[in-house]
Each structure stands twice: as structure tokens, then as C-alpha cells.
Amino acid sequence: MNINMDVTTNKFTGKQKLEYTNNSPDTLYKLFYHLYWNAFQPNSMMDQKSLYLGSVRLNGQPDWDPRVTDRISKLTPDEIGYQNVSSLTMNGVNQKFKVHETIMEVFLTKPIPPKTTVTLNMDFDAQVPKQIRRSGRDASNGVRYSMSQWYPKISEYDKNGWDVTPYVEREFYGVWGDFDVTINIDKSYILGGTGYLQNAQEVGYGYEKPGSKITRPAGARLVWHFRAPNVHDFMWAADPGYKHIVSKTSDGIDIHVLYKTGSEDQWKEISEVVPAVFPFIEKNFGEYPYKQFSVVQGGDGGMEYPMSTLVRSPSLGTTFHELMHSWYHGVLANNESVYPWMDEGFAEWATDKVQYFFNDSIQRKKFANMPASLKIVDSLARVMPKYHADLYASYLAAWKSGIEEPLTTQADEYQTRTGYFLGAYSKGGIFLAQLGYVTGDHTLNKIMLQYFREWKFNHPDVNDFLRVAEKVSGLQLDWYKDYWVNTTKHIDYAIDSLWEEGGKTMIRLKKNGEVPMPIDVLVSYKDNSKEMVYVPMYLMFGEKPVEDKTIPRTSFPSWKWTQSTYVVSVNKKLASIKTIEIDPSLRMADVERKNNKLDIPF
Ligand SMILES: [Zn+2]
């Protein structure tokens, strides 16, 4: 793409040349493109959905996005966003197309057979919308241009056919490709985003080799030339006031931080902390396949893009979350509209690990004068937080308030915005945390690495993930999707009753909820010894390995979900027991914890 940007009118013209290969087994008779910025116009689907959410009251408050509210309905013609395609050819032949707001349908003059490549040439122009959501100009934090979803983007054709998801609220999906982008813009602007800068010595602004001479061409404009291999999107941002910090990870990945406003110390901290956590992330979640990652200040919240993120302010927590999206969506490019929980939930789960690692090792060592003898813990198994408390608390709130919807809900089709966040982020994160309870955390770590290795640069879905999880764990796991993803059924196990029989203590467990789960029961004795009682769930056709080798475990035959109670026993008298607790690790999303634990009072 070659872009000519006019910073006085906030419009640009562009030429897009796309070498498109039909890698599917099907003949394509049509093509679809996304024209995302057409959403920023009064009465668009995005406007309508936001106004609808404003009419929904949760705890007396409108449920709309405070950034969007009714702002789209009030945009004037020079504030709206648009992408206007003026011509499209395939192999030099003009193609007819029809624009349906944010989706463009192309009626091909000739079908594209499997395994063939065509060249699509497009002329287009666009107006950058006033900053409302993710992309736009002149955000309230002063950033001039946040350029995401900025170009006509070919839709993905996969085993489910065309992705013709209009831009209503959120979430993206794209075709893998090699991007080559030139941006011709006023010389005073500094850019950041996806892609390696090809002409750093002409551009300067901190991109040049340290200490080298910059030979900037004469004239009022500068052309920035970027290349990004094997990515599914391309973002850039531009501002004349950006400051630029460059740092490096221990394995040579360049970290760029570009910022305009906010605490300089905090931006500096991000430039130091990102390289510090990178080895931990790569070791536990898979090798980062690019040589660069950029944290760029943008106009809105935090949003993930290949090789980069746009964040509104210098928040370390947000940066960790967006960085983890480089794995869960950047490289494992699940369809975010259909499976938003597979990128948001997985990123949340991984962010908890990174945050924990940071707090536990780097931060304490660096900021609290920990003794030099403190070993930086770099193995996920050793820093695994037992409890993603935030995720479970949000899930419980959603369940109680009745706004929970199944995770199979399409991202834009959640009835409430709050319900979307509780689902995609919290219940999606618990999907993994709780899978650790089912398979054992050690096995879950192996699953996550194997998932990355098998599915990087592809478009995995929930079944692809589960097949990896099954192969690595040796357990059958379809039931876990059936209940946890496809329904809003809940988990509630209880200790029902106790009695003594022939010197043994019998413990009757009860399944009150609809979701069957394997059961850990920890029995603590008055002599301070402990025993784990384990009941696998019938549909697993196997059991998880012993997780804590310091506590002896007794396994019982599996529990069939058609059975509402189950009796286990320990070879000690009732009087020797101090407490009995179902799932002491708190990884099972049991909605009623009060009936999980029993203190024996005598
Ligand atoms: Zn996210």
C-alpha cells in the first residue's frame, strides 16, 4: 500500500496492490473487504448498537461504552470516518462491487480457482474519524492519529466460509500476509506501529542506528517505508510530539516505546519492564516470531495489533495484557468475533502469570532492595498463582446478576456490554485456569506451549485447542467445551454428610450444579497430616497426575454425571479429622463455596 496523508484535511489517498492466493479447496466467486471506518457515521450499526446499550440499565447505569455513548450520532461530515473505494481491478480487469456500510462485496468477473493467485489493484481514499473508538484523530490525550482498521482489508475465507462480520462494536479477524507499506506524510510527524522501518537512515527520529548520520531528503514531506512479514493486520500511529525510547530484550528483540503525554517515568518503566518479562513469556508461552514490538500511545484504551499495541496511558497492567495478545491473537489468530474468549480470556490468564512473575521476582528485586541472593524465578510451574481471584470474582458476579451468556455468543451479539466483558475476559480466562484443575497445572503448561507450536500462523478454533489439550493430557475433554463454553450451566459441589463405618470415615459428596467436574477433596487431620481424595469425572476417561507430591493421594473410581451423590472414604476415624475441603486450590468455579468446606468441631 502507498498512502498519501494530508494532515490539514485529515484525509488520505491510497493505492493497494494485493497478491491474493486462494489457499482454500473452494472456487471463489466473490470477495469481501472490510471498510471499518464507515462505522463512524450517524446511524451506522455501531451507532445504533451504542444507543441501544445506552438504554440498558445495569445497577441504574447505562451499559454503553463511555467512549462511544451517543457521539457517533453527532458527528458532522468533516468529523465522520469513511473509506471510499474508487476502483478495483483483478488481473487488470475492472471489478464491480457493492458497499454494505462496513462490508464491501465484490462480484468477480472470473472465479478464483483453488491454489491460484490473482492481483487486485485498488484506489481508495479515506477520512480519519474524530477519535471515538480505537482509531481516529485528535484524541482527548492529544494524540493526533491512531491508525487502526484504516485500510480496506480483505476478509478471511476459512472452513466456515467468508467472514462478513460488520464493524458493530469490536473484534477482528484477518488474512495472513506480507505487508509492504509506504506512508507519505508531513515531515514533522513521527510514526510507530506494525512493521520494520526500511528507511530508518532517511527518517531518523530514533529509528536510525545509534550515533549514525541521518540523510533526510529535502522537502516538506517524508516517506516512511515499512515491511511486516507474516501478519494479519497493520497499524500505525503518528504525532509530531512523540518521544521515542528504544530498548532490547536479551535475545535481541527491539522494543519501541512512543509516547506523547503522561508520566515520562512510567513510559520509561514500560521500556525496561517489557524486555525484562520477555524471556519468561517466551519460555512459557512460545517463541516470539518477530524481531520487534512497539508500545505506542494511542487515543483509546488498549488494543492489540501485530508486533505492536496502542495504549492510551502508560499502564503496565494494560501493556502486559496487550503484549500477551501478541501470542493470543497476534500469532494464534483465532476469529475474535466468534471466539473472543480465546484471545481475551487467554490473554487475561497469561497476563496474571506475567504480572505475578513481575511482582514476585523482578519488581521485588528491583524496587524493594531484595537480597541479591534472591533467585529470579523463571519457571511458570513455580510461579503459578494458584488462584486468578479477579477472574473468578467477576464470573461469580455475572452468574449472580443473571447477565451471563454462553461463550459461544458472537462478540457483538452479547445483550450487554458488561456481559461481554464478564464472558470473554473472566469466564474465558477461567476456561484455562479451571482446565489446570482438570488436567493438572503442569500439564496445562505443556498444553499451552504445544498449542502455540502446532497452531502459530494459523486460525485455531476451540476444537483445535481441545484436540491439543486431549493429546497432551491423555484425557477426553469434549465435555468441558459442552458445558463451559456452550452453556451457562454452573458448578456446585457440596459435602453432604459424614459418618464412621468400621474404623473408616465416609464422606458423601453431592453434585448440586449441572456441570460435572473431577473432584479434589483435601482431608486435614488433627496431627497436621493431610490426604488428598481424588474422584475423576467419568467423561474424562482418565485421571490427572498427582499435583502435590507432598500430600498422599487416594484415587476413587470415576463419578458418572448421572449420579447426584458419591461416597468416598478415608482410613481414619472421624475424630482424627480437622477439616474436609472440596477443591482447596480454588480453581474450580464453584458458585457456592460455603458448602465446600467442613470444620470438624470436636
Ligand atoms: Zn484484550
Coordinates of C-alpha atoms and ligand atoms in Angstrom, one line a residue:
M1 CA 0.0 0.0 0.0
N2 CA 1.1 3.5 -0.8
I3 CA -0.5 6.2 1.3
N4 CA -0.5 9.9 0.9
M5 CA -1.6 11.7 4.1
D6 CA -2.9 15.2 4.3
V7 CA -2.6 16.3 7.9
T8 CA -4.5 19.6 7.3
T9 CA -7.7 17.9 6.0
N10 CA -7.2 14.6 7.9
K11 CA -7.8 12.7 4.6
F12 CA -5.5 10.4 2.7
T13 CA -5.5 8.7 -0.7
G14 CA -4.1 5.2 -1.1
K15 CA -3.2 2.5 -3.6
Q16 CA -3.4 -1.1 -2.6
K17 CA -1.9 -3.9 -4.6
L18 CA -2.9 -7.3 -3.2
E19 CA -1.4 -10.5 -4.4
Y20 CA -4.1 -12.9 -3.2
T21 CA -3.8 -16.6 -3.2
N22 CA -6.9 -18.8 -2.8
N23 CA -5.5 -21.4 -0.4
S24 CA -8.9 -23.0 0.1
P25 CA -10.2 -26.1 -1.7
D26 CA -13.1 -24.0 -3.0
T27 CA -13.6 -21.8 -6.1
L28 CA -14.3 -18.2 -5.1
Y29 CA -17.0 -16.4 -7.0
K30 CA -17.0 -13.3 -4.8
L31 CA -14.6 -11.5 -2.5
F32 CA -15.4 -9.4 0.6
Y33 CA -13.5 -6.5 2.1
H34 CA -13.9 -4.7 5.5
L35 CA -14.4 -0.9 5.3
Y36 CA -14.2 -0.4 9.1
W37 CA -14.3 3.4 9.2
N38 CA -17.7 3.6 7.7
A39 CA -18.9 2.6 11.2
F40 CA -18.1 6.1 12.4
Q41 CA -21.1 7.7 10.7
P42 CA -24.5 8.7 12.2
N43 CA -27.0 5.8 12.1
S44 CA -24.4 3.1 11.5
M45 CA -24.7 -0.3 13.1
M46 CA -22.1 0.8 15.6
D47 CA -24.1 4.0 16.4
Q48 CA -27.3 2.0 16.7
K49 CA -25.8 -0.6 19.0
S50 CA -24.3 2.0 21.2
L51 CA -27.5 3.9 21.5
Y52 CA -29.3 0.6 22.4
L53 CA -26.7 -0.1 25.1
G54 CA -27.3 3.4 26.5
S55 CA -31.0 2.4 27.0
V56 CA -30.0 -0.7 29.0
R57 CA -29.7 -0.1 32.7
L58 CA -27.4 -2.2 34.9
N59 CA -27.4 -1.1 38.6
G60 CA -29.1 2.1 37.4
Q61 CA -26.3 3.0 34.9
P62 CA -26.5 3.0 31.1
D63 CA -24.5 0.0 29.8
W64 CA -22.9 1.8 27.0
D65 CA -19.2 2.3 26.3
P66 CA -18.4 5.7 27.9
R67 CA -16.1 6.4 24.9
V68 CA -18.8 5.9 22.3
T69 CA -22.1 6.8 24.0
D70 CA -24.2 8.9 21.5
R71 CA -21.1 10.6 20.0
I72 CA -21.3 8.8 16.6
S73 CA -24.9 10.2 16.1
K74 CA -23.5 13.7 16.5
L75 CA -20.5 13.5 14.1
T76 CA -20.5 16.3 11.4
P77 CA -19.5 15.5 7.8
D78 CA -15.9 16.6 8.4
E79 CA -15.7 14.5 11.6
I80 CA -17.0 11.2 10.4
G81 CA -14.8 8.4 9.2
Y82 CA -15.1 6.8 5.8
Q83 CA -13.2 4.5 3.4
N84 CA -14.2 5.1 -0.2
V85 CA -13.0 2.6 -2.9
S86 CA -12.9 4.3 -6.2
S87 CA -11.7 1.4 -8.4
L88 CA -10.8 -2.2 -8.1
T89 CA -9.3 -4.4 -10.8
M90 CA -8.4 -8.1 -10.8
N91 CA -5.5 -9.0 -13.1
G92 CA -6.1 -5.7 -14.8
V93 CA -9.9 -6.2 -15.3
N94 CA -12.4 -3.8 -13.6
Q95 CA -14.5 -5.5 -10.9
K96 CA -18.0 -4.5 -9.8
F97 CA -18.6 -4.1 -6.1
K98 CA -21.3 -3.0 -3.7
V99 CA -20.7 -1.3 -0.3
H100 CA -22.9 -2.5 2.6
E101 CA -21.7 0.0 5.2
T102 CA -18.6 -1.7 6.7
I103 CA -18.5 -4.7 4.3
M104 CA -17.8 -4.4 0.6
E105 CA -18.9 -7.2 -1.7
V106 CA -17.0 -7.8 -4.9
F107 CA -18.7 -9.6 -7.8
L108 CA -15.8 -11.2 -9.7
T109 CA -15.8 -11.2 -13.5
K110 CA -13.9 -14.5 -13.3
P111 CA -13.9 -17.0 -10.4
I112 CA -10.7 -17.7 -8.5
P113 CA -10.0 -21.4 -8.5
P114 CA -8.2 -23.2 -5.6
K115 CA -4.4 -22.7 -5.4
T116 CA -4.3 -19.8 -7.8
T117 CA -3.1 -16.2 -7.2
V118 CA -4.6 -13.0 -8.6
T119 CA -3.5 -9.4 -8.4
L120 CA -6.1 -7.0 -7.0
N121 CA -5.4 -3.3 -7.5
M122 CA -7.4 -0.8 -5.6
D123 CA -7.6 3.0 -5.5
F124 CA -9.1 4.4 -2.3
D125 CA -9.4 7.4 -0.2
A126 CA -10.4 7.9 3.4
Q127 CA -11.2 10.4 6.1
V128 CA -9.8 9.8 9.6
P129 CA -12.7 10.0 12.0
K130 CA -12.7 12.0 15.1
Q131 CA -11.3 9.7 17.8
I132 CA -14.1 7.7 19.3
R133 CA -13.2 4.0 19.5
R134 CA -9.7 2.5 18.8
S135 CA -8.8 4.6 15.7
G136 CA -9.2 8.2 14.9
R137 CA -7.7 11.7 15.2
D138 CA -7.2 14.3 17.9
A139 CA -7.9 12.1 20.9
S140 CA -8.5 13.8 24.3
N141 CA -5.0 12.8 25.4
G142 CA -3.6 14.8 22.5
V143 CA -2.5 12.0 20.1
R144 CA -3.1 13.2 16.5
Y145 CA -3.5 9.9 14.6
S146 CA -4.3 6.4 15.9
M147 CA -4.5 4.5 12.6
S148 CA -6.0 1.1 13.1
Q149 CA -8.6 -0.5 10.9
W150 CA -7.6 2.2 8.4
Y151 CA -7.4 0.4 5.1
P152 CA -9.8 -1.7 3.0
K153 CA -9.0 -5.1 4.4
I154 CA -9.7 -8.3 2.5
S155 CA -11.9 -10.7 4.5
E156 CA -10.8 -14.1 5.6
Y157 CA -12.2 -17.1 3.9
D158 CA -11.9 -20.2 6.1
K159 CA -13.5 -23.6 6.7
N160 CA -16.6 -21.6 7.8
G161 CA -16.8 -19.6 4.6
W162 CA -16.4 -15.8 4.4
D163 CA -16.0 -13.7 7.5
V164 CA -18.5 -11.0 6.7
T165 CA -18.7 -9.6 10.3
P166 CA -19.7 -6.0 10.1
Y167 CA -18.0 -3.5 12.4
V168 CA -20.6 -3.1 15.2
E169 CA -18.6 -3.0 18.4
R170 CA -15.4 -4.9 18.4
E171 CA -13.0 -7.7 17.5
F172 CA -11.2 -8.5 14.3
Y173 CA -10.0 -11.3 12.1
G174 CA -7.7 -11.2 9.1
V175 CA -5.8 -12.9 6.4
W176 CA -2.1 -13.8 6.9
G177 CA 0.1 -11.8 4.6
D178 CA 3.3 -9.9 4.0
F179 CA 2.7 -6.2 4.2
D180 CA 4.8 -3.5 2.4
V181 CA 3.5 -0.1 3.3
T182 CA 4.7 3.4 2.4
I183 CA 3.3 6.4 4.2
N184 CA 3.9 9.8 2.7
I185 CA 3.3 12.4 5.4
D186 CA 4.3 15.8 6.7
K187 CA 8.0 15.7 7.8
S188 CA 7.2 16.8 11.3
Y189 CA 5.3 13.6 12.1
I190 CA 6.8 10.7 14.0
L191 CA 5.3 7.2 13.3
G192 CA 5.1 3.9 15.2
G193 CA 3.3 0.7 14.8
T194 CA 3.4 -2.7 13.0
G195 CA 6.4 -3.4 10.7
Y196 CA 10.1 -2.9 10.4
L197 CA 11.1 0.6 9.1
Q198 CA 13.1 0.1 5.9
N199 CA 14.5 3.6 5.5
A200 CA 15.5 4.4 9.1
Q201 CA 18.6 6.3 8.0
E202 CA 16.3 8.7 6.0
V203 CA 13.8 9.0 8.7
G204 CA 15.8 9.3 12.0
Y205 CA 13.6 10.1 14.9
G206 CA 15.4 7.5 17.0
Y207 CA 15.0 4.7 14.4
E208 CA 18.5 5.3 13.0
K209 CA 21.5 3.2 14.1
P210 CA 22.6 4.9 17.3
G211 CA 25.2 7.6 16.6
S212 CA 24.8 7.4 12.8
K213 CA 24.2 10.2 10.4
I214 CA 20.7 10.8 9.1
T215 CA 20.3 11.8 5.5
R216 CA 16.7 13.1 5.3
P217 CA 15.5 14.1 1.8
A218 CA 14.7 17.7 1.1
G219 CA 11.1 19.0 1.1
A220 CA 8.2 19.3 3.5
R221 CA 7.3 15.6 3.4
L222 CA 8.8 12.3 4.3
V223 CA 8.1 8.8 3.1
W224 CA 8.1 6.1 5.8
H225 CA 8.6 2.6 4.3
F226 CA 7.5 -0.4 6.5
R227 CA 7.6 -4.1 5.9
A228 CA 5.8 -6.6 8.1
P229 CA 6.1 -10.3 7.1
N230 CA 3.5 -12.8 8.2
V231 CA 1.0 -10.7 10.0
H232 CA -2.8 -10.4 9.7
D233 CA -3.1 -6.6 10.2
F234 CA -1.1 -3.4 10.1
M235 CA -1.5 -0.5 12.5
W236 CA 0.3 2.8 12.6
A237 CA 0.1 6.0 14.7
A238 CA 1.5 9.4 14.1
D239 CA 2.1 12.6 16.0
P240 CA 4.6 15.4 15.8
G241 CA 5.2 15.3 19.5
Y242 CA 6.1 11.6 20.0
K243 CA 9.1 10.8 22.2
H244 CA 10.8 7.6 21.3
I245 CA 12.6 5.1 23.6
V246 CA 14.3 2.1 22.2
S247 CA 15.3 -0.9 24.3
K248 CA 16.3 -4.5 23.6
T249 CA 15.4 -7.9 25.0
S250 CA 18.2 -10.4 25.9
D251 CA 17.6 -12.2 22.7
G252 CA 17.8 -9.1 20.6
I253 CA 14.2 -8.1 20.0
D254 CA 13.8 -4.3 19.7
I255 CA 11.3 -2.7 21.9
H256 CA 10.0 0.7 20.8
V257 CA 8.0 2.9 23.1
L258 CA 6.5 6.0 21.5
Y259 CA 4.6 8.4 23.7
K260 CA 3.4 12.0 23.9
T261 CA 1.7 12.7 27.2
G262 CA 1.7 11.1 30.7
S263 CA 4.4 10.3 33.1
E264 CA 7.8 10.0 31.5
D265 CA 9.0 7.7 34.3
Q266 CA 6.1 5.3 33.6
W267 CA 6.8 5.1 29.9
K268 CA 10.5 4.6 30.7
E269 CA 9.5 1.8 33.1
I270 CA 7.5 0.1 30.3
S271 CA 10.6 0.3 28.1
E272 CA 12.6 -1.5 30.8
V273 CA 10.0 -4.0 32.1
V274 CA 8.8 -5.3 28.7
P275 CA 12.4 -6.6 27.8
A276 CA 12.6 -7.9 31.4
V277 CA 9.5 -10.1 31.2
F278 CA 10.1 -11.2 27.6
P279 CA 12.3 -14.3 28.4
F280 CA 9.7 -15.5 30.9
I281 CA 6.9 -15.1 28.3
E282 CA 8.8 -16.8 25.5
K283 CA 9.8 -19.7 27.7
N284 CA 6.3 -20.4 28.9
F285 CA 4.0 -19.4 26.0
G286 CA 6.2 -19.8 23.0
E287 CA 8.9 -18.1 21.0
Y288 CA 8.0 -14.6 19.7
P289 CA 8.5 -14.8 15.9
Y290 CA 9.3 -11.2 15.2
K291 CA 12.3 -9.0 15.9
Q292 CA 10.3 -6.0 17.1
F293 CA 7.5 -5.0 19.5
S294 CA 6.2 -1.5 19.8
V295 CA 4.2 0.1 22.6
V296 CA 2.6 3.2 21.0
Q297 CA 0.5 5.8 22.8
G298 CA -2.9 6.0 21.0
G299 CA -6.1 7.7 21.6
D300 CA -8.1 4.9 23.3
G301 CA -7.8 2.3 25.9
G302 CA -5.5 -0.5 24.9
M303 CA -5.7 -2.6 21.7
E304 CA -3.6 -5.3 20.3
Y305 CA -2.1 -5.3 16.8
P306 CA 0.6 -7.5 15.2
M307 CA 4.0 -6.5 16.5
S308 CA 2.5 -3.6 18.4
T309 CA -0.1 -2.2 20.7
L310 CA -1.8 1.1 21.1
V311 CA -2.3 2.1 24.7
R312 CA -3.9 5.3 25.9
S313 CA -1.7 5.8 29.0
P314 CA 1.4 4.2 30.5
S315 CA -0.2 1.4 32.4
L316 CA 2.0 -1.6 33.0
G317 CA -1.1 -3.9 33.5
T318 CA -2.6 -2.9 30.2
T319 CA 0.8 -3.2 28.4
F320 CA 1.2 -6.8 29.8
H321 CA -2.4 -7.7 28.6
E322 CA -1.8 -6.2 25.1
L323 CA 1.7 -7.8 24.9
M324 CA 0.1 -11.2 25.7
H325 CA -2.2 -10.7 22.7
S326 CA 0.9 -11.0 20.5
W327 CA 0.6 -14.7 21.4
Y328 CA -3.2 -15.0 21.7
H329 CA -4.3 -13.3 18.5
G330 CA -1.1 -11.9 17.1
V331 CA 0.3 -15.3 16.3
L332 CA -2.6 -17.6 17.2
A333 CA -5.1 -15.8 15.1
N334 CA -8.4 -17.1 16.3
N335 CA -11.5 -15.4 14.9
E336 CA -12.1 -12.8 17.6
S337 CA -15.7 -12.2 16.6
V338 CA -16.6 -15.9 17.0
Y339 CA -14.2 -16.8 19.8
P340 CA -13.5 -13.5 21.7
W341 CA -12.8 -15.5 24.8
M342 CA -9.9 -17.4 23.1
D343 CA -7.9 -14.2 22.8
E344 CA -9.3 -12.0 25.6
G345 CA -9.6 -14.8 28.2
F346 CA -6.3 -16.5 27.2
A347 CA -4.6 -13.1 27.4
E348 CA -6.1 -12.4 30.8
W349 CA -5.0 -15.7 32.1
A350 CA -1.4 -15.2 30.7
T351 CA -1.3 -11.6 32.0
D352 CA -2.0 -12.9 35.5
K353 CA 1.1 -15.1 35.2
V354 CA 3.2 -12.3 33.8
Q355 CA 2.1 -9.8 36.4
Y356 CA 2.7 -12.4 39.1
F357 CA 6.2 -13.1 37.8
F358 CA 6.9 -9.4 37.6
N359 CA 5.7 -8.8 41.1
D360 CA 7.3 -11.8 42.5
S361 CA 10.7 -11.6 41.1
I362 CA 11.7 -8.5 39.1
Q363 CA 9.8 -5.9 41.0
R364 CA 10.8 -7.1 44.4
K365 CA 14.4 -7.4 43.4
K366 CA 14.5 -4.1 41.7
F367 CA 12.3 -1.9 43.8
A368 CA 12.3 -3.3 47.3
N369 CA 16.1 -4.0 47.7
M370 CA 15.6 -7.7 47.9
P371 CA 18.8 -9.5 48.9
A372 CA 21.0 -10.3 45.9
S373 CA 20.7 -13.9 46.7
L374 CA 17.0 -13.8 45.6
K375 CA 16.9 -16.0 42.6
I376 CA 14.7 -14.8 39.8
V377 CA 12.1 -17.4 39.3
D378 CA 11.6 -18.1 35.7
S379 CA 9.6 -21.3 35.5
L380 CA 5.9 -21.0 35.1
A381 CA 5.3 -24.0 37.2
R382 CA 7.0 -22.4 40.2
V383 CA 5.3 -19.0 40.0
M384 CA 1.9 -20.3 39.0
P385 CA -0.6 -18.3 41.0
K386 CA -3.0 -20.8 42.5
Y387 CA -5.9 -18.5 42.1
H388 CA -6.9 -16.0 39.5
A389 CA -9.1 -14.2 42.0
D390 CA -10.1 -11.4 39.8
L391 CA -11.4 -13.7 37.1
Y392 CA -13.4 -15.9 39.4
A393 CA -14.9 -12.9 41.3
S394 CA -16.1 -11.3 38.0
Y395 CA -17.6 -14.6 36.8
L396 CA -19.4 -15.1 40.1
A397 CA -20.9 -11.6 39.8
A398 CA -22.1 -12.2 36.3
W399 CA -23.6 -15.5 37.3
K400 CA -25.4 -13.9 40.2
S401 CA -26.7 -10.9 38.3
G402 CA -28.1 -13.2 35.6
I403 CA -26.4 -11.4 32.7
E404 CA -24.1 -14.3 31.8
E405 CA -24.4 -15.5 28.2
P406 CA -22.8 -18.6 26.8
L407 CA -19.2 -18.2 25.4
T408 CA -20.5 -19.2 22.0
T409 CA -22.1 -15.8 21.7
Q410 CA -20.7 -13.7 18.9
A411 CA -18.7 -10.7 20.3
D412 CA -21.1 -8.1 19.0
E413 CA -24.2 -10.0 19.9
Y414 CA -24.0 -10.0 23.7
Q415 CA -27.1 -8.4 25.1
T416 CA -25.0 -6.3 27.5
R417 CA -21.5 -4.8 27.3
T418 CA -20.8 -5.9 30.9
G419 CA -21.9 -9.4 30.0
Y420 CA -19.4 -9.4 27.1
F421 CA -16.5 -8.5 29.4
L422 CA -17.5 -10.9 32.1
G423 CA -17.8 -13.7 29.5
A424 CA -14.9 -13.1 27.1
Y425 CA -12.4 -11.9 29.7
S426 CA -13.4 -13.6 33.0
K427 CA -15.2 -16.8 32.0
G428 CA -12.7 -17.2 29.1
G429 CA -9.8 -16.8 31.5
I430 CA -11.3 -19.3 33.9
F431 CA -11.6 -21.7 30.9
L432 CA -7.8 -22.1 31.2
A433 CA -7.4 -21.7 35.0
Q434 CA -10.0 -24.4 35.5
L435 CA -8.6 -26.6 32.8
G436 CA -5.5 -26.6 35.0
Y437 CA -7.6 -28.1 37.7
V438 CA -8.9 -30.8 35.4
T439 CA -5.6 -31.8 33.7
G440 CA -3.2 -30.6 36.4
D441 CA -1.4 -27.2 36.1
H442 CA 1.9 -28.9 35.0
T443 CA 0.0 -30.5 32.1
L444 CA -1.7 -27.2 31.3
N445 CA 1.6 -25.5 30.8
K446 CA 2.6 -28.2 28.3
I447 CA -0.7 -27.8 26.5
M448 CA -0.2 -24.0 26.1
L449 CA 3.3 -24.5 24.6
Q450 CA 2.1 -27.3 22.3
Y451 CA -1.0 -25.2 21.2
F452 CA 1.4 -22.4 20.2
R453 CA 3.7 -24.7 18.3
E454 CA 1.0 -26.5 16.4
W455 CA -1.2 -23.6 15.6
K456 CA 1.0 -20.5 15.2
F457 CA 0.3 -18.6 12.0
N458 CA -3.0 -20.3 11.7
H459 CA -6.5 -19.7 12.7
P460 CA -7.3 -22.2 15.5
D461 CA -10.7 -22.6 17.0
V462 CA -12.0 -24.1 20.2
N463 CA -11.9 -27.7 18.8
D464 CA -8.3 -27.3 17.6
F465 CA -7.3 -26.2 21.1
L466 CA -9.1 -29.1 22.8
R467 CA -7.6 -31.7 20.5
V468 CA -4.1 -30.4 21.5
A469 CA -5.2 -30.5 25.2
E470 CA -6.5 -34.0 24.8
K471 CA -3.3 -35.2 23.1
V472 CA -1.1 -33.7 25.7
S473 CA -3.2 -34.7 28.8
G474 CA -4.3 -38.1 27.6
L475 CA -7.8 -37.1 28.8
Q476 CA -11.1 -36.7 26.9
L477 CA -12.2 -33.1 27.1
D478 CA -15.2 -32.5 24.8
W479 CA -17.5 -32.4 27.8
Y480 CA -15.6 -29.4 29.1
K481 CA -16.5 -27.4 26.0
D482 CA -20.0 -28.7 26.0
Y483 CA -20.6 -27.3 29.5
W484 CA -18.2 -24.5 30.0
V485 CA -18.3 -22.9 26.5
N486 CA -21.7 -23.9 25.1
T487 CA -23.9 -23.3 28.1
T488 CA -24.3 -21.1 31.2
K489 CA -24.8 -24.1 33.4
H490 CA -22.9 -23.9 36.7
I491 CA -20.8 -25.9 39.1
D492 CA -21.7 -26.5 42.7
Y493 CA -20.4 -29.4 44.7
A494 CA -21.0 -29.8 48.4
I495 CA -20.1 -32.0 51.3
D496 CA -23.4 -33.7 52.1
S497 CA -22.7 -35.9 55.2
L498 CA -20.1 -37.8 57.2
W499 CA -20.2 -40.9 59.2
E500 CA -18.0 -43.6 60.6
E501 CA -18.0 -47.2 59.4
G502 CA -15.6 -50.0 60.5
G503 CA -12.9 -47.5 61.6
K504 CA -13.2 -45.5 58.3
T505 CA -14.7 -42.1 57.8
M506 CA -17.2 -42.0 55.0
I507 CA -17.8 -38.7 53.2
R508 CA -20.8 -38.2 50.9
L509 CA -20.3 -35.6 48.2
K510 CA -23.2 -34.0 46.4
K511 CA -23.5 -32.5 42.9
N512 CA -25.9 -29.6 43.2
G513 CA -24.9 -27.9 39.9
E514 CA -25.4 -29.1 36.3
V515 CA -21.7 -29.2 35.3
P516 CA -19.9 -32.4 36.3
M517 CA -16.3 -32.0 37.4
P518 CA -13.5 -34.1 38.7
I519 CA -13.2 -33.6 42.5
D520 CA -10.2 -32.9 44.7
V521 CA -11.1 -33.3 48.4
L522 CA -8.4 -32.4 50.9
V523 CA -8.7 -34.0 54.3
S524 CA -6.6 -32.3 57.0
Y525 CA -6.0 -34.3 60.2
K526 CA -5.6 -33.0 63.8
D527 CA -2.0 -34.4 63.7
N528 CA -1.4 -31.8 60.9
S529 CA -1.1 -34.6 58.2
K530 CA -3.1 -34.3 55.0
E531 CA -4.6 -36.6 52.5
M532 CA -6.0 -35.8 49.0
V533 CA -9.0 -37.8 47.9
Y534 CA -9.5 -37.6 44.1
V535 CA -12.6 -38.6 42.1
P536 CA -12.1 -38.3 38.3
M537 CA -15.2 -37.5 36.3
Y538 CA -16.4 -40.3 34.1
L539 CA -16.3 -38.4 30.8
M540 CA -12.5 -37.7 31.2
F541 CA -11.7 -41.5 30.8
G542 CA -8.5 -40.9 32.8
E543 CA -7.2 -39.0 35.7
K544 CA -4.8 -36.1 36.3
P545 CA -1.4 -36.8 37.7
V546 CA -0.7 -36.1 41.4
E547 CA -0.1 -32.3 41.5
D548 CA 1.4 -32.0 45.0
K549 CA 3.8 -34.9 45.7
T550 CA 4.0 -33.9 49.4
I551 CA 0.4 -34.9 50.0
P552 CA -0.6 -38.6 49.5
R553 CA -3.5 -39.0 47.1
T554 CA -6.1 -41.8 47.1
S555 CA -8.0 -42.1 43.7
F556 CA -11.5 -43.4 43.6
P557 CA -13.4 -44.8 40.5
S558 CA -14.8 -42.1 38.2
W559 CA -18.1 -40.3 39.1
K560 CA -20.8 -40.5 36.4
W561 CA -22.6 -37.2 35.9
T562 CA -26.0 -39.0 36.1
Q563 CA -25.2 -39.8 39.7
S564 CA -26.1 -36.9 42.1
T565 CA -24.1 -38.2 45.1
Y566 CA -20.8 -40.1 45.6
V567 CA -19.3 -41.6 48.7
V568 CA -15.5 -41.5 49.3
S569 CA -13.7 -42.7 52.4
V570 CA -10.5 -42.3 54.4
N571 CA -8.9 -44.9 56.6
K572 CA -9.1 -42.8 59.7
K573 CA -11.7 -42.1 62.4
L574 CA -13.9 -39.1 62.2
A575 CA -12.4 -37.8 65.4
S576 CA -9.0 -37.5 63.9
I577 CA -10.2 -35.1 61.1
K578 CA -9.8 -31.4 61.4
T579 CA -11.2 -30.1 58.1
I580 CA -12.5 -31.5 54.8
E581 CA -12.5 -29.3 51.7
I582 CA -13.6 -29.7 48.1
D583 CA -11.1 -28.1 45.7
P584 CA -8.8 -26.3 48.2
S585 CA -6.9 -24.9 45.1
L586 CA -9.9 -22.7 44.3
R587 CA -9.5 -23.4 40.6
M588 CA -13.0 -24.9 40.2
A589 CA -15.5 -22.1 39.5
D590 CA -17.9 -23.5 42.2
V591 CA -20.7 -20.9 42.6
E592 CA -21.4 -21.8 46.2
R593 CA -18.2 -22.2 48.2
K594 CA -19.8 -22.3 51.7
N595 CA -20.8 -25.9 51.3
N596 CA -17.3 -26.9 50.1
K597 CA -15.6 -26.9 53.4
L598 CA -16.4 -28.5 56.7
D599 CA -14.6 -27.9 60.0
I600 CA -15.0 -30.8 62.4
P601 CA -15.7 -29.1 65.7
F602 CA -14.8 -31.9 68.2
Ligands
ZN1 ZN -7.6 -7.8 25.2

